[in-house]
Coordinates of C-alpha atoms in Angstrom, one line a residue:
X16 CA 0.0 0.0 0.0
X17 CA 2.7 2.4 1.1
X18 CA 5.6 3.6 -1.1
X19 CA 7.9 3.6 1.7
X20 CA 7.5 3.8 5.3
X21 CA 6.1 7.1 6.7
X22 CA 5.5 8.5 10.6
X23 CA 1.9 8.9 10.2
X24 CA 1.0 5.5 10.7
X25 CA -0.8 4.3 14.2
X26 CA -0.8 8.1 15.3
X27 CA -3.7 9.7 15.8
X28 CA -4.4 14.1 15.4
X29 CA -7.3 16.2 16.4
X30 CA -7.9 19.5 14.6
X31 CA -7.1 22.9 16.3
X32 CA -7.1 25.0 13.0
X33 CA -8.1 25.5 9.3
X34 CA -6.8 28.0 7.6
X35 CA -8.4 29.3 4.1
X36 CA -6.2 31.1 1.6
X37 CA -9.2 33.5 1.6
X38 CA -9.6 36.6 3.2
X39 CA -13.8 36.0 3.4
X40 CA -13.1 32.6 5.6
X41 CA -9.9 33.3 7.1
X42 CA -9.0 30.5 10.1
X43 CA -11.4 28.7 11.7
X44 CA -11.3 26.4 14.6
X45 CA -13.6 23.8 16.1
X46 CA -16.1 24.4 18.7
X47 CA -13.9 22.1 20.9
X48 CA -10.1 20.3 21.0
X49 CA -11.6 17.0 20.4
X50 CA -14.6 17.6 18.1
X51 CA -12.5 16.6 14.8
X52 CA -9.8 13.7 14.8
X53 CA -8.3 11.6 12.7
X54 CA -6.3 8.4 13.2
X55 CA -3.9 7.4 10.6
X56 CA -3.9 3.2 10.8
X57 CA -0.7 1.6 9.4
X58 CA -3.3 -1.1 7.7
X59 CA -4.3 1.9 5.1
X60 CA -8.0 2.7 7.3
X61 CA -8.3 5.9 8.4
X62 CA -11.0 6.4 11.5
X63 CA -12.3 10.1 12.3
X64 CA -14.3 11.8 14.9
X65 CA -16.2 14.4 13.4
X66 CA -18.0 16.7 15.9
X67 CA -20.8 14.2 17.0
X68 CA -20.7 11.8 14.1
X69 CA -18.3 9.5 13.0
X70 CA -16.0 8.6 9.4
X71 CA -13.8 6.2 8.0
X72 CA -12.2 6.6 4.6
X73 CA -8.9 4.4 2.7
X74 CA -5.4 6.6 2.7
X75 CA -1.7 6.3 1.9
X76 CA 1.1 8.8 1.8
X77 CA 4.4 8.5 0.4
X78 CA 6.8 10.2 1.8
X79 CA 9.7 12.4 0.5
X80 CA 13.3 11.5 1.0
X81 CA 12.5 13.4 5.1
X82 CA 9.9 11.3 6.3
X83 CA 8.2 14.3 8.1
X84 CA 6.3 15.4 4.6
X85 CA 5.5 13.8 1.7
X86 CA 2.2 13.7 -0.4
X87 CA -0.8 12.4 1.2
X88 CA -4.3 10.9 -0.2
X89 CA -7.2 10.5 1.3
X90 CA -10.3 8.6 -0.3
X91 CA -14.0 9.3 0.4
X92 CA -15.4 9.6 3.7
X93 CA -17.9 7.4 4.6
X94 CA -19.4 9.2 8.2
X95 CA -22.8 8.9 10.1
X96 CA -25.2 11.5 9.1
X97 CA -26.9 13.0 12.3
X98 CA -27.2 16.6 13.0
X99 CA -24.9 18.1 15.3
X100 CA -25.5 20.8 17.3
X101 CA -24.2 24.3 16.5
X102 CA -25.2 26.4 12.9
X103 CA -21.9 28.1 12.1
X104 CA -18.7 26.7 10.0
X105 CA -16.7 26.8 13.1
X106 CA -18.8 24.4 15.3
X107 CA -19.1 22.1 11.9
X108 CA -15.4 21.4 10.9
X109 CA -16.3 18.0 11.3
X110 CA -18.4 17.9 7.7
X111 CA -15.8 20.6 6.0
X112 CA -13.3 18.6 6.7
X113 CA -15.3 15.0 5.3
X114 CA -15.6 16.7 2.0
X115 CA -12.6 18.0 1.8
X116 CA -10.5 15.2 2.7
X117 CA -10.6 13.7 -1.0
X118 CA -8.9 17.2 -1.9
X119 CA -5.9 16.7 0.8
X120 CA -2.6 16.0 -1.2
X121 CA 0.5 17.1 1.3
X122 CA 1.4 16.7 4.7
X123 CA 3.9 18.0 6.9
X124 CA 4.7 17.1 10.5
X125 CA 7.1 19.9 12.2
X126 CA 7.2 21.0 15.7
X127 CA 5.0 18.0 16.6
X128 CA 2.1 19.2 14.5
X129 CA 0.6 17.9 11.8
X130 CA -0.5 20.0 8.6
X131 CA -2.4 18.6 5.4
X132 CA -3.0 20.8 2.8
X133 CA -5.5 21.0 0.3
X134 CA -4.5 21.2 -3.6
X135 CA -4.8 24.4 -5.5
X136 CA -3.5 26.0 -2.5
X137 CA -7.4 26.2 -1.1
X138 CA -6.7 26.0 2.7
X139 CA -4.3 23.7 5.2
X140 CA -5.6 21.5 8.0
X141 CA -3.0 22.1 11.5
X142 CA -3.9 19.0 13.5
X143 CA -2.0 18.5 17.3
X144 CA -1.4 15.6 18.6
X145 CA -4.3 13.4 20.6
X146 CA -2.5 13.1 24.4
X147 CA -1.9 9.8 24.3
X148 CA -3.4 7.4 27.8
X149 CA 0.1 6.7 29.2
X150 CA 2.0 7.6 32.0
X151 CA 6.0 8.6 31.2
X152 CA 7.0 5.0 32.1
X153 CA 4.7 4.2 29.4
X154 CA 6.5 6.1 26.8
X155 CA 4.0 9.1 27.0
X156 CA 5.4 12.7 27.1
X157 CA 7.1 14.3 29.6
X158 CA 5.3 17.7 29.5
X159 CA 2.7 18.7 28.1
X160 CA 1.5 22.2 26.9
X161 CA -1.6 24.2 27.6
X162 CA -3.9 24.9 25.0
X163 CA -7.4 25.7 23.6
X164 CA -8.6 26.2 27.1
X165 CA -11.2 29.2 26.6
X166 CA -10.7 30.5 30.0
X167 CA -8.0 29.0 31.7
X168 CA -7.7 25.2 32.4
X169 CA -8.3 24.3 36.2
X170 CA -6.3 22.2 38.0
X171 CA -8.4 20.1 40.6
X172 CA -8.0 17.8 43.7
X173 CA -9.1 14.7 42.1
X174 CA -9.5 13.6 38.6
X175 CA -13.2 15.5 38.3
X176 CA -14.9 18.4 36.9
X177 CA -16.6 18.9 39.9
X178 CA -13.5 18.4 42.2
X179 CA -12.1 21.7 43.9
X180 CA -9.8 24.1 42.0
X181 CA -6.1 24.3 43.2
X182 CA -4.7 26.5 40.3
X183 CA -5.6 27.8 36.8
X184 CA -3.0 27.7 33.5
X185 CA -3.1 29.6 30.9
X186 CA -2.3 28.6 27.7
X187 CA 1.0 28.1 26.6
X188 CA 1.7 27.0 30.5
X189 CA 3.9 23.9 30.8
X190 CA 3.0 20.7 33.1
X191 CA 5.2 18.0 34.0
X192 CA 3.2 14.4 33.3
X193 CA 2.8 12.7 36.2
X194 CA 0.3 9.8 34.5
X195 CA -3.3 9.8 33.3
X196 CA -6.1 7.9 33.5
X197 CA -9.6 7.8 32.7
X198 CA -12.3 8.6 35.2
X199 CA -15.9 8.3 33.8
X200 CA -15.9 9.3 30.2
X201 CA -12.9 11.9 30.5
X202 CA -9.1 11.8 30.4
X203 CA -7.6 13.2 33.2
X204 CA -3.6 13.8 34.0
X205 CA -1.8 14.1 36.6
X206 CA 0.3 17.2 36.5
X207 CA 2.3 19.6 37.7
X208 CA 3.3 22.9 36.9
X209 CA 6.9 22.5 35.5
X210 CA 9.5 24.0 37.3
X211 CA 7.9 23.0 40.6
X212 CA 4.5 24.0 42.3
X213 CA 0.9 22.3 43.5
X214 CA 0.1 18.7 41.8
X215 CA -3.8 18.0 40.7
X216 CA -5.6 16.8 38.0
X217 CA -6.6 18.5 34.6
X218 CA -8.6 17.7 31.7
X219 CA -6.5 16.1 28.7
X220 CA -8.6 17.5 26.1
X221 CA -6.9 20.7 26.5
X222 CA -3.1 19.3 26.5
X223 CA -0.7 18.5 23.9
X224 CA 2.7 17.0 24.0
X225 CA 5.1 19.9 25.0
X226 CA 8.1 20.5 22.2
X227 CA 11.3 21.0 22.9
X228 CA 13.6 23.7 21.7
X229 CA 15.5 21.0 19.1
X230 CA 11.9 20.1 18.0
X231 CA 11.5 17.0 19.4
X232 CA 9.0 15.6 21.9
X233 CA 10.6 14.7 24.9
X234 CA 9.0 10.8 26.2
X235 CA 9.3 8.2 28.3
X236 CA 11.6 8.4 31.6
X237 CA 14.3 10.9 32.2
X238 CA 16.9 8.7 33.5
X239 CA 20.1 11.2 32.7
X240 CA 20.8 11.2 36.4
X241 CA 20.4 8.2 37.5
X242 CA 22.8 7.1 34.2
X243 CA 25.2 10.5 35.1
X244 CA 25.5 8.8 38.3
X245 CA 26.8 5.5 37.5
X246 CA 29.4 7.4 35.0
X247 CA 27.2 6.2 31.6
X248 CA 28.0 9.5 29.9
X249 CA 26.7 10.2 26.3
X250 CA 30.1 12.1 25.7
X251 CA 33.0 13.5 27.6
X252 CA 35.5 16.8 27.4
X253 CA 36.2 19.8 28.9
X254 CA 34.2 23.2 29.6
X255 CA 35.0 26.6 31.4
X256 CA 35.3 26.2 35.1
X257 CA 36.2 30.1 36.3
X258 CA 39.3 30.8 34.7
X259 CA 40.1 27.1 34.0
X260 CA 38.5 24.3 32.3
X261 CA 37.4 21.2 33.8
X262 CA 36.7 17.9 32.5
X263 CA 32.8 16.7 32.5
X264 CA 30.9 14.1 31.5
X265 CA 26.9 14.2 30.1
X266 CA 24.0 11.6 30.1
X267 CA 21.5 13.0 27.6
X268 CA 17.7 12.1 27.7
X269 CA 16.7 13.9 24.3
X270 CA 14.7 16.9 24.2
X271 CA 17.2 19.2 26.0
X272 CA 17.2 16.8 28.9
X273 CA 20.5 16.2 30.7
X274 CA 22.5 15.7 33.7
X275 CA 26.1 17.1 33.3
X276 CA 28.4 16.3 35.9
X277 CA 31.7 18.4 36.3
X278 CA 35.0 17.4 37.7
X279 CA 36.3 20.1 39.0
X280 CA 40.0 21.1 39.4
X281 CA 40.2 20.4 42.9
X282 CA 38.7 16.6 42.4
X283 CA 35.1 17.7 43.8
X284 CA 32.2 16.9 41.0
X285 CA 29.3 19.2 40.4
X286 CA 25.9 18.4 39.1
X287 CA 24.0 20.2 36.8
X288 CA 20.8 19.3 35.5
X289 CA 18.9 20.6 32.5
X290 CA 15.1 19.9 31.3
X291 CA 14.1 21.1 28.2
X292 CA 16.4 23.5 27.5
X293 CA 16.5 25.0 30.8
X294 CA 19.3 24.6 33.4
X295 CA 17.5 24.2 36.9
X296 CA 20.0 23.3 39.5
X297 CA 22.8 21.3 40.8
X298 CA 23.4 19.2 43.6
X299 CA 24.7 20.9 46.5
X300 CA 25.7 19.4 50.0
X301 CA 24.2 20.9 53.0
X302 CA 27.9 21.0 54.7
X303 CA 28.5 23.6 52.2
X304 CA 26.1 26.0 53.0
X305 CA 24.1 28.2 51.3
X306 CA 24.9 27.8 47.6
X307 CA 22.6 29.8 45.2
X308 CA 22.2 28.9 42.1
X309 CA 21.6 31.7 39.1
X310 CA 22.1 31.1 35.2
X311 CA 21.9 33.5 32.5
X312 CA 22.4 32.7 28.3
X313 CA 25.3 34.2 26.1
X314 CA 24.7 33.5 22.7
X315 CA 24.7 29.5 22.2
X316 CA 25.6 29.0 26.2
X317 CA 24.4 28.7 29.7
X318 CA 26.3 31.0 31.6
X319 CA 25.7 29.3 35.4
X320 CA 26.8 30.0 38.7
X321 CA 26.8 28.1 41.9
X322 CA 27.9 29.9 44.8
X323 CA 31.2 31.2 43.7
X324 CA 31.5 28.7 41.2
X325 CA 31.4 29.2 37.7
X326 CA 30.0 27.7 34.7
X327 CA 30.1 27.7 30.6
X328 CA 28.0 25.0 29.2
X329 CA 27.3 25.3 25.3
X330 CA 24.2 24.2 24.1
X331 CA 26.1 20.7 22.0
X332 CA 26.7 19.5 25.6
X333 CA 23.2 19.0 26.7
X334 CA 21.6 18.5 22.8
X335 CA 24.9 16.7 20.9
X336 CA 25.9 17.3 17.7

């Protein structure tokens, strides 16, 4: 069926914007995150949610010499017919996009999103991915992202809408995954702010997986320490200590995750640790007192200070390359 292997197959999308090359329709987006999905299956069915009915159509793709885009076909949509609630184009994306899926003929993953555009340049579909029902040991992400929530999305005591509010994100707001579930007919994760804060439960439909700054989606366990720690180091050299340099040693956990250890030159190691791109702390003995930790970027490097000690860690240390 497939002229070479792709990444579309067994992954799923649900729709967060069209966008029309006209000016009259402009970009429109569903009533809600999940009212249109679509899941790509590797046997050539494709399955779709749209708004309260449901479609399946045939499809293959065939990549281009990058996997991430290619050309894409779609055949007709065979969907339930009943009426949905809502009378404007934005709360009916779900029957746009069944007629128009016959029209699709490109695709393009980037940034962990998914556009399929339509021929004759007539408008592009920008699909996120659907939060998958796995914890991080499960291989699910390790943050996600805030978005589509209207108001805010609440984070609550238990895994329920009715449950008492502990905090509010905004969109664009990052949360660590600490596991979902499902609890009646809803998704629910476990989260918490990232960078540290209260834990509770939010609603999945408003969550995507969180990018990183190389473009990858950080998943599964961060186990840079715990490999840092046994010495397992992804590579090994020498960085600016003060006015020295001092030998280190990184475990990488992709997506900007990473534990660097430095030997410094009086024998003592220090720990830095980095997630997503962002260096937030070391490991510091209480017998040494009060050490604070500050860093600050120059150009491609994290300029970082611990106590009186001095950092230079370029960005190839904690990504590679």
């Amino acid at each position: 069926m497939f002229a070479r292997a792709g990444v579309l197959e067994d992954t799923a999308w649900r729709l967060s914007e069209f966008r029309s090359m006209s000016d009259e329709v402009g970009s429109l987006r569903p009533a809600s995150p999940r009212s249109v999905q679509i899941r790509f299956g590797a046997d050539g069915a494709a399955s779709m949610q749209l708004d309260c009915n449901l479609g399946s159509a045939r499809w293959q793709h065939t990549p281009s010499s990058d996997p991430s885009n290619g050309q894409i076909e779609i055949g007709p949509v065979a969907a339930t017919l009943a009426l949905c609630p809502g009378t404007n184009l934005g709360s009916n994306l779900g029957g746009k996009f069944a007629k128009d899926a016959p029209m699709l003929r490109g695709y393009m993953i980037r940034d962990g999103r998914l556009s399929l555009s339509l021929m004759a340049d007539a408008g592009i579909y920008i699909f996120d991915p659907v939060p998958p029902k796995a914890s991080t040991e499960d291989g699910g992400p390790r943050v996600w992202e805030v978005t589509g929530a209207p108001s805010g999305l609440n984070l609550r005591s238990s895994a329920s809408a009715s449950a008492r509010i502990v905090g509010r994100f905004a969109n664009g707001h990052r949360l660590d995954n600490l596991g979902c579930k499902t609890a009646g007919v809803r998704l629910w994760c476990y989260v918490q702010r990232f960078g540290g804060g209260p834990v509770g439960y939010v609603a999945a439909d408003y969550l995507r997986p969180a990018i990183a700054p190389d473009g990858t989606m950080p998943a599964g366990e961060d186990d840079s320490a715990l490999r840092a720690g046994r010495g397992e180091f992804d590579a090994t050299g020498k960085v600016p200590c003060g006015d020295q340099r001092c030998d280190f040693g990184v475990a990488r956990a992709g997506g900007g995750f990473a534990t660097v250890v430095i030997t410094r030159t009086n024998g003592r190691k220090r720990a830095l640790f980095f997630r997503m791109g962002v260096a937030t702390g070391a490991d510091t003995a209480e017998a040494e007192g009060p050490r604070a930790f500050s860093v600050r970027r120059e150009d491609d490097n994290f300029l970082i200070r611990v106590g009186p000690e001095r950092y230079k860690i370029p960005d190839a240390v904690i990504y590679g390359g």
